[in-house]
């Protein structure tokens, strides 16, 4: 039986994986609603077991870095965060409860509401009222430069009106595609025999991140502004006024009845209900209601976590559902051998998209739902993500349907599958299984790994079947003459591919680590390992203790790394890769953090006059410091408010610096 610790670790891994699938691969496996449930379960477990919470749980992280195509990277001046979610009305009330606890007793809180648009967040920078930079959100810290593309969007002014301030303004908002335009575009693509977009959001993202702006221009994108990062320049007391100022300056803002300021919780609830009911009447997709504390002075007090602001919440709508029939269940083999059951269904329209496949995740999930070929199932999509089989409609089950028997052997290579204790996933243990090799090759070239442009599923399969490549390191041995023999592969595409492969030789170390397909090691762990070990060589000879000493590397991950590097197959793969002949030389990037608070340990005592204790803790944590409950030799500062207690005596005894509220406030802004 698994305990909470194992479950927490499992959830953290899953969330990280799904985050990556969603943000970086644009290919989510589960619906937003199911993802939210995972996050929620993790948050609850962590709250109940703070002893198991790690300093880098995905519940307080924004998503990992993007691979970055050829658009230039833009580092955001202030990270573009996500929003906490509320999945039910009770959770909207809980948001208010949290605010009240944090702020202490105060006047009734008034809110602003605005639909949550299902497009992509972008940032526009205006200087002297002229648009000088536009970027995508990316991973929150670094996005892509889309200035030329943004200029083709009719609703984004290249110049603001005269009453806008001339200072540098960072305006955030959502780029989106209206539903009609999305349908038109897909019809056009279908007629041309091209692949269609799954939903308006993907269409908007794909259209905006074009290197050729003429394509963006033809796509008729739209924009709604929802935030100014310098609210003081708008001279507003509330978010509502702020939005009105932005609108006056010439930036479009949303004006349906769901956008309102100065409303109490009860009204928020009815706005939410009404929008949920009327969402299909709006010309654009919305998947929830963003509820924000209206008073801007409270924003400062509430601050943000590393993941999201405390003063806002995204209340999500119930997902749309439909019924369809399962034709068959296929088992697919992933790069680490994971056997994933996939339901092949009669085509069904859910929220405007035709769906024919849905993952059933793993054997356990399949058994739990008892999905059988021939069953009618409820299919659901939230926020237009890839659909999910919610449940079997048992009353519609035709008599005599046999249960699906999960194969005991890998469907591709026939090796008996394995399932480790405590894991839900059955795996093909044969690293030489052709399906695994292909999946690993695709991953190796993926944009979050070595980012070899042009090397996708089709080409990977071709290189393997033509035996030009047997394992990823063979990519670095490819010659122009090899590639030119491939069907439909001209000189130009061959050269492009070789160039992309050459660029991969010097990608950063974490990308190499991620590219190796070590079980349980995703992007985040790869970054941690790269930062700590600095080279593949050092990592490959790391002892388990060294790995375990790292924050965030648990026993399971550590063991998996050890196992990986102990395998002779992998050893020869790595020495081959880094040999002089292949010339692979990963680069290391350093990560720095500096503030007077960062890395310091604080103990709080007494009452502060300008903030509650929760607030003080949050501000310290947001600057990278830690708050401990007792004074010890390890303490860097004791912050003394009114009527501090025995902690002061202890601090004096251990000669720990004691600072008063004024000094503390200075430290916070240092
Ligand atoms: S944020 C501080 N408002 O949600 C609160 N975000 O922002 C200011 N999103 O991926 C308002 N619609 O793309 C805000 N009306 C809206 C939004 C919205 C969609 C998305 C945005 C980003 C995420 C977090």
XYZ file of C-alpha atoms and ligand atoms in Angstrom:
694
model
C 0.000 0.000 0.000
C 1.374 3.397 -0.951
C 1.681 6.077 1.694
C 1.170 9.827 1.255
C 4.852 10.360 0.536
C 4.806 8.037 -2.462
C 1.565 9.555 -3.654
C 3.020 13.072 -3.375
C 6.064 12.030 -5.357
C 3.911 10.317 -7.930
C 1.678 13.364 -8.295
C 4.628 15.700 -8.605
C 6.049 13.616 -11.417
C 2.748 13.367 -13.194
C 2.024 17.080 -12.931
C 5.462 17.927 -14.213
C 4.970 15.580 -17.131
C 1.555 16.956 -18.006
C 2.769 20.542 -17.614
C 5.432 19.817 -20.148
C 3.036 18.097 -22.514
C 0.726 21.071 -22.293
C 3.106 24.001 -22.363
C 5.983 22.729 -24.420
C 4.684 20.004 -26.638
C 1.245 21.506 -27.316
C 0.024 17.937 -26.987
C -1.748 17.467 -23.656
C -2.783 13.945 -22.756
C -5.461 14.803 -20.261
C -8.129 17.432 -19.944
C -7.590 20.634 -17.971
C -10.148 19.391 -15.479
C -8.240 16.182 -14.828
C -4.998 18.108 -14.586
C -6.566 20.454 -12.075
C -7.677 17.487 -10.006
C -4.096 16.214 -9.851
C -2.830 19.616 -8.751
C -5.597 19.871 -6.212
C -4.869 16.445 -4.768
C -1.188 17.318 -4.488
C -1.934 20.625 -2.789
C -4.216 18.921 -0.306
C -1.727 16.167 0.465
C 1.085 18.657 0.873
C -1.017 20.745 3.191
C -1.791 17.666 5.282
C 1.835 16.494 5.209
C 4.082 19.538 5.131
C 6.992 17.272 6.063
C 6.935 15.806 2.539
C 6.640 19.029 0.646
C 9.729 19.715 -1.414
C 11.056 23.184 -2.067
C 10.275 22.774 -5.720
C 6.887 21.199 -5.910
C 5.117 21.865 -9.189
C 2.365 23.465 -7.111
C 4.594 26.476 -6.668
C 6.474 26.471 -9.891
C 5.654 27.910 -13.245
C 6.178 25.570 -16.186
C 9.657 24.569 -17.404
C 11.500 26.467 -20.121
C 10.381 26.208 -23.709
C 12.543 24.764 -26.383
C 12.420 27.896 -28.462
C 12.198 27.667 -32.223
C 13.926 30.241 -34.275
C 12.104 33.215 -32.853
C 14.369 35.206 -30.535
C 14.105 34.688 -26.821
C 12.774 37.533 -24.684
C 13.338 37.510 -20.941
C 10.313 39.018 -19.220
C 11.076 41.871 -16.870
C 8.559 40.392 -14.443
C 7.669 36.706 -14.827
C 4.338 35.994 -16.464
C 2.653 33.891 -13.825
C -0.291 31.578 -14.073
C -3.473 31.826 -12.019
C -4.636 29.610 -9.182
C -7.771 27.752 -10.081
C -11.118 27.248 -8.429
C -13.016 24.248 -9.709
C -16.237 24.672 -7.764
C -18.214 27.437 -6.126
C -16.960 26.225 -2.758
C -13.469 26.854 -3.985
C -14.379 30.383 -4.976
C -15.567 30.910 -1.395
C -12.371 29.315 -0.126
C -10.443 31.919 -2.145
C -12.204 34.650 -0.181
C -11.519 32.827 3.084
C -7.807 32.710 2.233
C -7.783 36.417 1.430
C -9.421 37.232 4.741
C -7.011 35.085 6.712
C -4.091 36.682 4.960
C -5.230 40.269 5.279
C -6.711 40.002 8.723
C -10.123 41.465 9.549
C -10.964 44.156 7.038
C -13.786 45.759 5.097
C -15.743 43.442 2.784
C -13.581 42.590 -0.219
C -14.756 43.775 -3.628
C -13.813 41.977 -6.806
C -13.417 42.467 -10.509
C -14.517 39.741 -12.905
C -13.493 39.096 -16.494
C -13.903 36.031 -18.714
C -10.875 33.782 -18.895
C -9.951 33.719 -22.555
C -8.712 30.556 -24.140
C -5.961 31.999 -26.258
C -2.366 32.723 -25.390
C -0.914 35.294 -23.052
C 1.339 37.872 -24.645
C 3.131 40.978 -23.439
C 3.326 44.249 -25.338
C 5.896 46.888 -24.490
C 5.156 50.516 -25.396
C 7.769 53.241 -25.178
C 6.730 56.845 -25.892
C 3.340 55.289 -26.769
C 4.887 53.270 -29.603
C 4.813 49.476 -29.682
C 8.453 48.398 -29.420
C 8.268 44.757 -28.365
C 5.776 41.906 -28.229
C 6.515 38.508 -26.755
C 4.774 35.262 -25.899
C 4.522 34.005 -22.345
C 6.787 31.030 -23.032
C 7.660 29.373 -19.750
C 6.737 32.493 -17.808
C 10.287 33.739 -17.538
C 11.401 33.628 -21.152
C 9.147 33.934 -24.149
C 9.613 34.497 -27.843
C 9.867 37.738 -29.751
C 6.723 38.102 -31.863
C 6.845 41.877 -32.423
C 6.411 41.718 -36.181
C 3.634 39.186 -35.874
C 1.804 41.220 -33.231
C 1.887 44.271 -35.485
C -0.289 42.389 -37.981
C -3.093 42.027 -35.413
C -5.640 44.709 -36.234
C -6.735 45.230 -32.623
C -3.193 45.847 -31.350
C -2.405 49.538 -31.866
C 1.112 50.324 -32.993
C 0.631 53.689 -31.313
C -1.344 54.510 -28.164
C -3.567 57.580 -27.842
C -2.109 60.853 -26.537
C -3.486 60.484 -23.030
C -1.427 57.323 -22.468
C 1.739 57.903 -20.418
C 4.941 58.181 -22.463
C 6.895 55.951 -20.089
C 7.757 52.342 -20.803
C 4.541 50.344 -20.394
C 4.270 46.561 -20.152
C 0.774 45.548 -21.173
C -0.359 41.973 -20.909
C -3.308 40.355 -22.529
C -4.602 37.483 -24.541
C -4.150 36.908 -28.249
C -6.952 34.724 -29.535
C -8.820 33.595 -32.602
C -12.567 34.008 -32.879
C -14.541 30.797 -33.332
C -15.773 31.735 -36.816
C -12.278 32.501 -37.995
C -11.082 29.189 -36.573
C -13.750 27.274 -38.501
C -12.968 29.190 -41.679
C -9.253 28.499 -41.331
C -9.766 24.797 -40.742
C -12.119 24.512 -43.710
C -9.516 26.174 -45.867
C -6.794 23.869 -44.602
C -8.907 20.806 -45.075
C -9.606 21.793 -48.663
C -5.868 22.109 -49.184
C -5.318 18.673 -47.718
C -3.444 20.110 -44.734
C -3.776 19.149 -41.093
C -6.405 21.062 -39.144
C -5.979 22.796 -35.786
C -7.525 21.064 -32.799
C -8.953 24.241 -31.296
C -8.857 28.041 -31.576
C -6.088 28.294 -28.992
C -3.704 26.081 -30.935
C -4.644 27.927 -34.089
C -3.865 31.268 -32.423
C -0.570 30.031 -31.024
C 0.462 28.463 -34.315
C -0.474 31.606 -36.201
C 1.365 33.964 -33.898
C 4.597 32.033 -33.711
C 5.183 32.165 -37.438
C 8.521 33.222 -38.835
C 6.687 34.476 -41.894
C 4.493 37.377 -40.728
C 2.459 37.218 -43.905
C 0.970 34.011 -42.584
C 0.103 35.634 -39.246
C -1.514 38.503 -41.096
C -3.863 36.222 -43.004
C -5.077 34.566 -39.836
C -7.128 37.444 -38.393
C -6.123 37.208 -34.770
C -7.535 39.373 -32.002
C -6.359 40.744 -28.704
C -7.789 41.701 -25.309
C -5.650 43.618 -22.816
C -6.037 42.626 -19.167
C -3.090 44.015 -17.304
C -0.632 46.891 -17.009
C 2.515 46.035 -15.104
C 2.974 49.671 -14.012
C -0.446 50.322 -12.446
C 0.860 53.467 -10.729
C 1.095 55.144 -14.152
C -2.628 54.723 -14.729
C -3.410 56.653 -11.571
C -6.132 54.176 -10.616
C -7.269 52.899 -7.268
C -8.889 49.754 -8.626
C -8.235 47.133 -11.273
C -11.536 48.151 -12.838
C -10.321 51.738 -13.325
C -7.018 50.429 -14.580
C -8.753 48.422 -17.299
C -10.785 51.481 -18.264
C -7.601 53.554 -18.622
C -5.960 50.906 -20.764
C -9.055 50.877 -22.963
C -8.979 54.683 -23.303
C -5.383 54.478 -24.461
C -6.539 52.462 -27.438
C -6.078 48.865 -26.298
C -9.161 46.657 -26.622
C -10.605 45.264 -23.399
C -13.440 42.815 -22.911
C -16.855 44.427 -22.511
C -19.384 41.646 -22.018
C -21.547 41.703 -18.905
C -19.097 39.267 -17.327
C -16.503 42.055 -17.089
C -17.423 44.035 -13.993
C -15.743 45.898 -11.174
C -16.607 46.532 -7.527
C -18.714 43.416 -7.008
C -19.114 41.349 -3.842
C -18.755 37.593 -3.625
C -22.443 36.869 -4.116
C -22.534 38.807 -7.359
C -19.321 37.118 -8.471
C -21.096 33.787 -8.103
C -24.007 34.811 -10.259
C -21.737 36.323 -12.915
C -19.880 33.003 -12.964
C -23.081 30.972 -13.364
C -24.406 33.204 -16.073
C -21.190 33.176 -18.082
C -20.989 29.402 -17.799
C -24.484 29.223 -19.270
C -23.944 31.791 -21.997
C -20.390 30.973 -22.961
C -21.350 29.655 -26.378
C -22.915 32.976 -27.275
C -19.583 34.770 -27.137
C -17.648 34.912 -30.405
C -14.482 33.676 -28.666
C -13.731 30.675 -26.470
C -13.736 31.282 -22.746
C -13.042 28.565 -20.217
C -13.698 30.313 -16.945
C -13.972 33.568 -15.051
C -10.957 35.430 -13.698
C -11.847 36.851 -10.294
C -9.491 39.553 -9.075
C -9.388 41.641 -5.911
C -10.404 45.046 -7.235
C -8.449 47.287 -4.886
C -4.877 47.685 -6.124
C -3.388 48.518 -2.712
C -4.433 45.037 -1.596
C -2.487 43.518 -4.501
C 0.715 44.829 -2.992
C -0.103 43.405 0.396
C -1.125 40.033 -0.941
C 1.805 39.657 -3.331
C 2.445 36.543 -5.386
C 3.796 33.048 -4.922
C 6.325 31.876 -7.487
C 3.449 30.347 -9.410
C 0.568 32.778 -9.216
C -0.700 36.023 -7.673
C -2.620 35.679 -4.408
C -5.130 38.337 -5.391
C -6.705 36.509 -8.303
C -8.223 33.148 -9.073
C -9.453 31.534 -12.262
C -12.824 29.885 -11.686
C -13.069 27.178 -14.323
C -16.178 26.014 -16.096
C -17.471 22.489 -16.091
C -16.095 20.660 -19.090
C -18.211 19.880 -22.106
C -19.103 16.266 -22.624
C -20.452 13.923 -25.286
C -21.114 10.214 -25.764
C -19.355 7.905 -28.214
C -18.432 4.260 -28.671
C -15.080 2.543 -28.233
C -14.082 0.615 -31.329
C -10.905 -0.908 -29.962
C -8.159 -0.439 -27.422
C -4.544 -0.245 -28.582
C -1.472 -0.432 -26.412
C 1.289 1.999 -27.382
C 4.916 1.835 -26.269
C 6.633 5.003 -25.047
C 10.307 5.920 -24.889
C 10.889 4.543 -21.431
C 8.891 1.466 -22.333
C 5.657 2.658 -20.695
C 2.715 0.740 -22.129
C -0.160 3.139 -22.656
C -3.641 1.929 -23.553
C -5.377 4.178 -26.070
C -9.080 4.076 -26.889
C -9.899 4.202 -30.577
C -13.403 5.632 -30.859
C -16.132 6.322 -33.317
C -15.552 9.943 -34.358
C -17.326 12.269 -31.963
C -17.705 16.022 -31.865
C -16.815 17.534 -28.512
C -16.819 21.309 -28.128
C -16.445 21.704 -31.885
C -13.619 19.231 -32.457
C -13.771 15.753 -33.937
C -12.177 13.218 -31.694
C -11.142 9.665 -32.578
C -8.588 8.707 -29.908
C -8.161 9.182 -26.196
C -5.520 7.932 -23.829
C -6.633 5.594 -21.078
C -3.363 6.370 -19.258
C -2.411 3.004 -17.800
C -3.613 -0.441 -16.878
C -4.891 0.588 -13.478
C -6.892 3.486 -14.846
C -8.326 1.227 -17.517
C -9.349 -1.346 -14.945
C -10.767 1.291 -12.627
C -12.988 2.647 -15.379
C -13.563 -0.864 -16.748
C -13.505 0.341 -20.332
C -14.149 -2.413 -22.880
C -14.132 -2.393 -26.675
C -17.753 -1.881 -27.701
C -18.649 0.270 -24.692
C -20.411 3.599 -24.874
C -18.452 6.162 -22.954
C -18.780 9.717 -21.788
C -16.098 11.778 -23.421
C -15.097 15.136 -22.043
C -12.927 18.059 -22.962
C -12.184 20.992 -20.766
C -10.631 24.118 -22.198
C -10.437 22.346 -25.531
C -7.649 20.069 -24.564
C -7.338 16.511 -25.770
C -10.372 14.580 -24.645
C -10.696 12.062 -21.933
C -12.881 9.057 -21.329
C -14.686 10.061 -18.148
C -16.770 6.968 -17.576
C -18.431 3.996 -19.150
C -22.206 4.197 -19.530
C -22.842 0.804 -17.985
C -26.581 0.838 -18.667
C -25.758 0.980 -22.370
C -23.212 -1.828 -22.292
C -24.152 -4.489 -24.843
C -24.453 -7.932 -23.260
C -21.484 -10.254 -23.412
C -18.740 -7.625 -23.779
C -15.460 -9.189 -22.765
C -13.225 -7.182 -20.434
C -10.075 -5.843 -22.004
C -7.105 -7.969 -21.072
C -3.977 -5.907 -20.756
C -1.282 -7.716 -22.715
C 1.374 -9.427 -20.630
C 3.880 -8.791 -23.406
C 5.054 -5.740 -25.249
C 2.836 -5.526 -28.355
C 5.805 -4.481 -30.471
C 8.781 -6.633 -29.441
C 6.991 -9.309 -27.443
C 9.115 -8.968 -24.302
C 7.202 -9.819 -21.113
C 6.115 -6.527 -19.563
C 7.134 -5.480 -16.047
C 5.450 -3.459 -13.397
C 7.455 -2.176 -10.461
C 6.004 -2.159 -6.993
C 4.304 1.167 -6.338
C 4.043 2.083 -10.012
C 0.868 2.115 -12.030
C 2.621 1.857 -15.358
C 3.508 -1.466 -16.966
C 6.647 -1.287 -19.080
C 8.412 -3.080 -21.843
C 11.800 -3.770 -20.230
C 13.620 -4.150 -23.517
C 15.520 -0.956 -24.263
C 16.213 -2.349 -27.733
C 12.487 -2.634 -28.479
C 11.974 -0.939 -31.869
C 9.065 1.110 -30.537
C 11.170 2.418 -27.658
C 14.078 3.199 -29.929
C 11.850 5.193 -32.209
C 10.208 7.048 -29.337
C 13.602 7.823 -27.803
C 14.918 9.129 -31.095
C 11.904 11.414 -31.425
C 12.379 12.609 -27.864
C 16.108 13.124 -28.401
C 15.321 15.621 -31.153
C 12.333 17.157 -29.381
C 12.315 20.876 -28.774
C 12.745 20.391 -25.034
C 15.668 18.084 -25.576
C 18.209 18.747 -28.335
C 15.735 20.678 -30.438
C 16.672 19.258 -33.817
C 14.273 21.002 -36.117
C 12.731 18.860 -38.813
C 13.311 15.578 -37.041
C 9.838 14.455 -36.075
C 7.988 11.152 -36.032
C 7.985 10.515 -39.783
C 11.666 11.200 -40.341
C 12.672 9.280 -37.225
C 10.785 6.227 -38.484
C 12.374 6.589 -41.887
C 15.939 6.922 -40.575
C 15.425 3.779 -38.501
C 13.793 1.713 -41.211
C 16.526 2.677 -43.678
C 19.033 1.749 -40.982
C 20.818 5.070 -41.289
C 20.340 5.448 -37.557
C 20.235 2.683 -34.961
C 20.492 4.881 -31.898
C 20.377 8.655 -31.359
C 24.160 9.093 -31.366
C 24.173 7.890 -34.979
C 22.520 11.167 -35.924
C 25.876 12.867 -35.476
C 27.429 10.491 -38.003
C 24.982 11.264 -40.797
C 26.401 12.544 -44.054
C 24.790 14.459 -46.863
C 25.140 11.471 -49.161
C 23.261 9.257 -46.654
C 20.335 11.616 -46.453
C 20.040 12.231 -50.161
C 19.146 8.596 -50.657
C 15.974 9.032 -48.615
C 12.700 9.249 -50.517
C 11.477 12.828 -50.971
C 14.592 14.243 -49.359
C 16.290 16.886 -51.480
C 19.667 18.507 -51.089
C 18.183 21.483 -49.273
C 16.267 19.514 -46.651
C 19.272 17.265 -46.124
C 21.481 20.284 -45.514
C 18.959 21.841 -43.158
C 18.789 18.680 -41.123
C 22.572 18.385 -40.915
C 22.752 21.985 -39.765
C 20.138 21.386 -37.095
C 22.041 18.306 -35.921
C 25.272 20.291 -35.834
C 23.642 22.967 -33.680
C 22.562 20.252 -31.281
C 26.198 19.381 -30.530
C 26.592 22.380 -28.285
C 23.164 22.670 -26.692
C 23.041 23.132 -22.940
C 23.796 20.236 -20.656
C 20.300 19.962 -19.210
C 18.947 19.359 -22.695
C 21.377 16.483 -23.144
C 20.389 14.980 -19.834
C 16.737 15.308 -20.747
C 17.451 13.875 -24.203
C 18.773 10.636 -22.682
C 15.273 9.436 -21.715
C 16.276 8.401 -18.204
C 13.162 7.182 -16.471
C 11.690 9.783 -14.051
C 14.127 12.436 -15.227
C 12.252 15.247 -16.947
C 13.214 18.766 -17.704
C 13.277 20.072 -14.171
C 15.366 17.261 -12.798
C 17.661 17.616 -15.802
C 18.175 21.263 -14.954
C 18.928 20.487 -11.342
C 21.368 17.748 -12.303
C 23.059 19.922 -14.925
C 23.487 22.812 -12.506
C 24.959 20.542 -9.857
C 27.173 18.160 -11.794
C 28.244 20.411 -14.641
C 29.113 17.572 -17.029
C 27.748 14.286 -18.292
C 30.885 12.589 -17.023
C 30.396 13.804 -13.468
C 26.736 12.862 -13.538
C 27.398 9.417 -14.933
C 29.744 8.591 -12.072
C 27.634 10.193 -9.314
C 27.018 8.037 -6.261
C 23.509 7.610 -4.946
C 24.255 9.711 -1.846
C 25.396 12.591 -3.992
C 22.167 12.442 -5.946
C 20.024 12.152 -2.860
C 21.730 15.177 -1.341
C 20.121 17.304 -4.026
C 16.847 18.910 -3.270
C 14.132 17.387 -5.375
C 15.934 14.203 -6.313
C 14.103 11.454 -4.460
C 15.230 7.844 -3.996
C 13.313 6.579 -6.980
C 14.781 9.164 -9.320
C 18.282 8.631 -7.892
C 18.024 4.883 -8.404
C 16.813 5.323 -11.920
C 19.814 7.553 -12.716
C 22.225 5.031 -11.204
C 20.602 2.179 -13.136
C 20.759 4.138 -16.324
C 24.459 4.889 -16.129
C 25.319 1.401 -14.964
C 23.970 -0.192 -18.070
C 26.843 -1.059 -20.463
C 24.596 -0.151 -23.379
C 24.117 3.354 -22.044
C 27.769 3.702 -21.093
C 28.902 3.002 -24.602
C 26.174 5.285 -25.914
C 27.472 8.184 -23.820
C 31.125 7.629 -24.522
C 30.279 7.396 -28.182
C 28.304 10.619 -28.001
C 31.042 12.594 -26.293
C 33.883 11.101 -28.320
C 36.037 13.436 -30.368
C 34.656 11.916 -33.507
C 31.079 12.945 -32.787
C 32.109 16.172 -31.107
C 29.186 16.562 -28.756
C 30.093 19.151 -26.117
C 27.209 20.298 -23.939
C 27.462 23.774 -22.462
C 26.559 24.668 -18.891
C 24.538 27.695 -17.924
C 24.707 29.179 -14.487
C 21.656 30.251 -12.581
C 22.057 33.144 -10.215
C 19.866 34.627 -7.568
C 20.570 37.695 -5.564
C 18.672 39.603 -2.937
C 19.375 40.453 0.661
C 16.799 37.852 1.646
C 17.713 35.055 -0.730
C 19.047 31.986 1.051
C 18.668 33.568 4.498
C 16.810 32.052 7.428
C 14.427 34.175 9.443
C 12.596 33.751 12.709
C 9.643 36.059 13.383
C 8.592 37.142 16.850
C 5.987 39.596 18.129
C 3.450 41.482 16.027
C 4.367 43.603 13.045
C 2.358 46.752 12.448
C 2.407 46.831 8.639
C 1.622 43.232 7.800
C 0.267 39.991 9.177
C 2.615 37.145 9.935
C 1.364 35.206 6.921
C 2.182 38.208 4.783
C 5.693 38.548 6.217
C 6.353 34.867 5.628
C 5.112 35.094 2.107
C 7.295 38.109 1.307
C 10.390 36.407 2.678
C 9.630 33.243 0.744
C 8.976 35.164 -2.455
C 12.504 36.606 -2.215
C 14.057 33.212 -1.688
C 14.386 33.284 2.097
C 13.038 30.833 4.646
C 11.078 31.307 7.819
C 11.768 28.920 10.688
C 9.838 28.618 13.886
C 12.690 28.410 16.400
C 15.936 30.350 16.863
C 19.077 28.279 16.366
C 22.693 28.730 15.313
C 21.478 28.480 11.723
C 19.234 31.534 11.998
C 20.410 34.605 10.085
C 17.946 37.176 11.437
C 15.319 37.429 14.116
C 12.646 39.956 13.163
C 11.229 41.550 16.302
C 7.775 43.098 16.224
C 5.849 44.454 19.214
C 6.071 42.294 22.326
C 8.562 39.744 21.071
C 8.937 36.749 23.346
C 11.528 34.247 24.488
C 12.975 34.062 21.000
C 14.707 37.386 21.701
C 16.541 35.957 24.703
C 17.592 32.960 22.673
C 18.823 35.249 19.879
C 20.895 37.251 22.364
C 22.357 34.075 23.780
C 23.381 32.785 20.338
C 24.399 36.287 19.159
C 21.952 36.212 16.247
C 21.210 39.654 14.779
C 17.813 41.011 15.818
C 16.216 43.524 13.467
C 13.160 45.690 14.024
C 10.268 46.159 11.639
C 11.818 49.182 9.951
C 15.058 47.343 9.222
C 13.077 44.352 8.031
C 11.116 46.506 5.560
C 14.389 47.917 4.256
C 15.737 44.433 3.792
C 12.649 43.469 1.828
C 13.151 46.281 -0.639
C 16.935 46.064 -0.762
S -4.951 37.866 -15.479
C -3.712 39.580 -11.950
N -7.091 37.758 -16.989
O -4.604 33.070 -17.639
C -4.932 39.359 -12.692
N -5.412 36.093 -17.263
O -2.848 35.009 -16.490
C -4.925 40.027 -14.020
N -5.950 34.440 -18.995
O -2.100 32.099 -19.324
C -5.748 39.313 -14.977
N -7.872 35.299 -19.594
O -3.411 33.724 -20.775
C -5.908 37.194 -16.671
N -9.026 37.788 -18.247
C -7.836 37.232 -17.955
C -7.374 36.079 -18.620
C -6.142 35.526 -18.229
C -7.004 34.327 -19.807
C -4.828 33.479 -18.942
C -3.538 34.003 -19.428
C -2.497 33.230 -18.656
C -3.228 32.814 -17.444
C -2.734 33.616 -16.273
